[in-house]
């Protein structure tokens, strides 16, 4: 029965599916953009986004976890040295899927998968959006309070 199994099996056994996703993830990391079917693109996004999140903290343990998924040391190196730096302040959503239409031959719906920060058209000059957060900025407010306290002390003297 299929209860509770929410991911797409893509018509493959587990080992075949994992190998395919690892190869696609390595290609995405190397080329920053790949074309594939929409179903594989959605499965790839679910596979690669936690890996990119892991790469934000460069530790030996995280490198070994990422290597267990990717199985390619060059992709791991590029992920930790270049991509992790570029997506450091992004809270998620590292991959964009753009639908391209249907493929000739089998009429499969195709999509382009790309890393969001590497698209120069949607993100000209590498301009980043202003970071918005709902969390309070207590750490940023603390020095201002101390500075205000010092200014009141100087006026009393």
mmCIF file of C-alpha atoms in Angstrom:
data_model
loop_
_atom_site.group_PDB
_atom_site.id
_atom_site.type_symbol
_atom_site.label_atom_id
_atom_site.label_comp_id
_atom_site.label_asym_id
_atom_site.label_seq_id
_atom_site.Cartn_x
_atom_site.Cartn_y
_atom_site.Cartn_z
ATOM 1 C CA UNK A 1 0.000 0.000 0.000
ATOM 2 C CA UNK A 2 1.123 3.556 -0.649
ATOM 3 C CA UNK A 3 0.070 5.218 2.594
ATOM 4 C CA UNK A 4 2.449 7.904 3.846
ATOM 5 C CA UNK A 5 4.844 7.727 0.903
ATOM 6 C CA UNK A 6 4.836 11.249 -0.406
ATOM 7 C CA UNK A 7 7.836 11.347 -2.740
ATOM 8 C CA UNK A 8 7.849 10.345 -6.377
ATOM 9 C CA UNK A 9 9.583 7.029 -7.039
ATOM 10 C CA UNK A 10 10.147 8.012 -10.684
ATOM 11 C CA UNK A 11 9.547 4.423 -11.826
ATOM 12 C CA UNK A 12 12.879 3.242 -10.381
ATOM 13 C CA UNK A 13 14.161 1.127 -7.542
ATOM 14 C CA UNK A 14 15.745 2.926 -4.579
ATOM 15 C CA UNK A 15 19.389 2.460 -5.587
ATOM 16 C CA UNK A 16 18.743 3.521 -9.169
ATOM 17 C CA UNK A 17 16.776 6.568 -8.028
ATOM 18 C CA UNK A 18 19.454 7.629 -5.522
ATOM 19 C CA UNK A 19 22.234 7.236 -8.101
ATOM 20 C CA UNK A 20 20.277 9.253 -10.645
ATOM 21 C CA UNK A 21 19.537 12.040 -8.163
ATOM 22 C CA UNK A 22 23.186 12.125 -7.042
ATOM 23 C CA UNK A 23 24.344 12.451 -10.658
ATOM 24 C CA UNK A 24 21.790 15.174 -11.366
ATOM 25 C CA UNK A 25 22.770 17.040 -8.193
ATOM 26 C CA UNK A 26 26.451 16.905 -9.189
ATOM 27 C CA UNK A 27 25.594 18.225 -12.651
ATOM 28 C CA UNK A 28 23.518 21.023 -11.130
ATOM 29 C CA UNK A 29 26.351 22.013 -8.801
ATOM 30 C CA UNK A 30 28.911 21.903 -11.598
ATOM 31 C CA UNK A 31 26.907 23.666 -14.349
ATOM 32 C CA UNK A 32 24.487 25.682 -12.146
ATOM 33 C CA UNK A 33 21.634 24.851 -14.572
ATOM 34 C CA UNK A 34 20.294 21.643 -16.125
ATOM 35 C CA UNK A 35 17.316 20.611 -18.241
ATOM 36 C CA UNK A 36 15.229 17.614 -17.248
ATOM 37 C CA UNK A 37 11.627 16.499 -16.906
ATOM 38 C CA UNK A 38 9.352 18.277 -14.445
ATOM 39 C CA UNK A 39 8.977 15.192 -12.227
ATOM 40 C CA UNK A 40 12.732 14.713 -11.961
ATOM 41 C CA UNK A 41 13.185 18.436 -11.361
ATOM 42 C CA UNK A 42 10.806 18.358 -8.408
ATOM 43 C CA UNK A 43 12.511 15.259 -7.009
ATOM 44 C CA UNK A 44 15.915 16.897 -7.489
ATOM 45 C CA UNK A 45 14.823 20.004 -5.595
ATOM 46 C CA UNK A 46 13.774 17.864 -2.632
ATOM 47 C CA UNK A 47 17.140 16.072 -2.822
ATOM 48 C CA UNK A 48 19.544 18.989 -3.285
ATOM 49 C CA UNK A 49 18.148 21.735 -1.052
ATOM 50 C CA UNK A 50 18.950 19.975 2.249
ATOM 51 C CA UNK A 51 22.442 19.298 0.878
ATOM 52 C CA UNK A 52 22.982 22.993 0.148
ATOM 53 C CA UNK A 53 21.719 23.856 3.615
ATOM 54 C CA UNK A 54 24.266 21.438 5.071
ATOM 55 C CA UNK A 55 27.026 23.140 3.102
ATOM 56 C CA UNK A 56 26.463 26.462 4.826
ATOM 57 C CA UNK A 57 28.375 25.228 7.862
ATOM 58 C CA UNK A 58 31.770 23.971 6.721
ATOM 59 C CA UNK A 59 32.662 21.161 9.095
ATOM 60 C CA UNK A 60 34.205 17.772 8.484
ATOM 61 C CA UNK A 61 31.014 16.086 9.610
ATOM 62 C CA UNK A 62 28.873 18.080 7.158
ATOM 63 C CA UNK A 63 31.329 17.394 4.332
ATOM 64 C CA UNK A 64 31.097 13.669 5.003
ATOM 65 C CA UNK A 65 27.295 13.774 5.097
ATOM 66 C CA UNK A 66 27.169 15.687 1.805
ATOM 67 C CA UNK A 67 29.720 13.331 0.239
ATOM 68 C CA UNK A 68 27.557 10.353 1.229
ATOM 69 C CA UNK A 69 24.779 11.863 -0.904
ATOM 70 C CA UNK A 70 26.752 13.237 -3.855
ATOM 71 C CA UNK A 71 29.582 10.668 -4.119
ATOM 72 C CA UNK A 72 31.737 13.166 -6.048
ATOM 73 C CA UNK A 73 34.528 15.001 -4.251
ATOM 74 C CA UNK A 74 34.799 17.744 -6.873
ATOM 75 C CA UNK A 75 31.122 18.590 -6.506
ATOM 76 C CA UNK A 76 31.476 18.619 -2.705
ATOM 77 C CA UNK A 77 34.466 20.963 -2.941
ATOM 78 C CA UNK A 78 32.666 23.359 -5.268
ATOM 79 C CA UNK A 79 29.548 23.255 -3.130
ATOM 80 C CA UNK A 80 31.384 24.151 0.086
ATOM 81 C CA UNK A 81 33.809 26.685 -1.433
ATOM 82 C CA UNK A 82 31.669 28.598 -3.934
ATOM 83 C CA UNK A 83 27.957 27.889 -3.656
ATOM 84 C CA UNK A 84 27.768 27.930 0.144
ATOM 85 C CA UNK A 85 29.373 31.371 0.245
ATOM 86 C CA UNK A 86 26.915 32.730 -2.300
ATOM 87 C CA UNK A 87 23.799 31.359 -0.577
ATOM 88 C CA UNK A 88 24.995 32.055 2.971
ATOM 89 C CA UNK A 89 22.317 34.620 3.814
ATOM 90 C CA UNK A 90 19.492 32.944 1.905
ATOM 91 C CA UNK A 91 17.102 31.111 4.258
ATOM 92 C CA UNK A 92 16.132 28.439 1.711
ATOM 93 C CA UNK A 93 14.771 28.197 -1.807
ATOM 94 C CA UNK A 94 18.132 27.725 -3.483
ATOM 95 C CA UNK A 95 16.728 26.013 -6.594
ATOM 96 C CA UNK A 96 14.352 27.409 -9.198
ATOM 97 C CA UNK A 97 12.295 25.272 -11.605
ATOM 98 C CA UNK A 98 11.204 26.893 -14.860
ATOM 99 C CA UNK A 99 8.858 24.893 -17.080
ATOM 100 C CA UNK A 100 9.921 24.789 -20.727
ATOM 101 C CA UNK A 101 7.101 22.964 -22.482
ATOM 102 C CA UNK A 102 6.839 19.502 -23.929
ATOM 103 C CA UNK A 103 9.691 17.491 -25.433
ATOM 104 C CA UNK A 104 9.404 16.300 -29.005
ATOM 105 C CA UNK A 105 9.340 12.555 -29.330
ATOM 106 C CA UNK A 106 7.584 11.532 -26.136
ATOM 107 C CA UNK A 107 5.758 14.785 -25.247
ATOM 108 C CA UNK A 108 7.248 14.799 -21.744
ATOM 109 C CA UNK A 109 6.955 18.094 -19.878
ATOM 110 C CA UNK A 110 10.427 19.576 -19.529
ATOM 111 C CA UNK A 111 11.862 22.011 -17.022
ATOM 112 C CA UNK A 112 15.056 23.910 -16.388
ATOM 113 C CA UNK A 113 16.473 23.572 -12.880
ATOM 114 C CA UNK A 114 18.899 26.258 -11.770
ATOM 115 C CA UNK A 115 20.539 27.640 -8.696
ATOM 116 C CA UNK A 116 18.763 30.892 -7.890
ATOM 117 C CA UNK A 117 21.810 33.026 -7.098
ATOM 118 C CA UNK A 118 23.590 32.168 -10.349
ATOM 119 C CA UNK A 119 20.939 33.512 -12.746
ATOM 120 C CA UNK A 120 22.109 36.866 -14.101
ATOM 121 C CA UNK A 121 18.778 37.663 -15.794
ATOM 122 C CA UNK A 122 16.586 37.443 -12.724
ATOM 123 C CA UNK A 123 19.304 38.705 -10.400
ATOM 124 C CA UNK A 124 21.217 41.426 -12.338
ATOM 125 C CA UNK A 125 24.630 42.499 -11.011
ATOM 126 C CA UNK A 126 24.316 40.016 -8.197
ATOM 127 C CA UNK A 127 21.996 42.441 -6.393
ATOM 128 C CA UNK A 128 20.480 40.721 -3.435
ATOM 129 C CA UNK A 129 17.087 41.434 -2.031
ATOM 130 C CA UNK A 130 16.874 43.113 1.304
ATOM 131 C CA UNK A 131 16.725 40.502 3.995
ATOM 132 C CA UNK A 132 13.424 40.619 5.791
ATOM 133 C CA UNK A 133 12.749 38.793 8.981
ATOM 134 C CA UNK A 134 9.999 38.685 11.529
ATOM 135 C CA UNK A 135 12.374 37.956 14.356
ATOM 136 C CA UNK A 136 13.348 40.774 16.641
ATOM 137 C CA UNK A 137 16.847 42.140 16.389
ATOM 138 C CA UNK A 138 17.770 42.204 20.056
ATOM 139 C CA UNK A 139 21.494 41.884 19.362
ATOM 140 C CA UNK A 140 21.472 44.855 17.029
ATOM 141 C CA UNK A 141 19.493 46.972 19.509
ATOM 142 C CA UNK A 142 21.748 46.234 22.489
ATOM 143 C CA UNK A 143 24.730 48.431 21.408
ATOM 144 C CA UNK A 144 22.387 51.369 20.753
ATOM 145 C CA UNK A 145 21.050 51.192 24.300
ATOM 146 C CA UNK A 146 24.585 51.223 25.699
ATOM 147 C CA UNK A 147 25.513 54.147 23.467
ATOM 148 C CA UNK A 148 22.457 56.043 24.663
ATOM 149 C CA UNK A 149 23.381 55.303 28.278
ATOM 150 C CA UNK A 150 26.901 56.644 27.721
ATOM 151 C CA UNK A 151 25.590 59.851 26.180
ATOM 152 C CA UNK A 152 23.365 60.492 29.204
ATOM 153 C CA UNK A 153 26.337 59.978 31.537
ATOM 154 C CA UNK A 154 28.399 62.522 29.661
ATOM 155 C CA UNK A 155 25.626 65.120 29.852
ATOM 156 C CA UNK A 156 25.321 64.682 33.639
ATOM 157 C CA UNK A 157 28.995 65.486 34.142
#
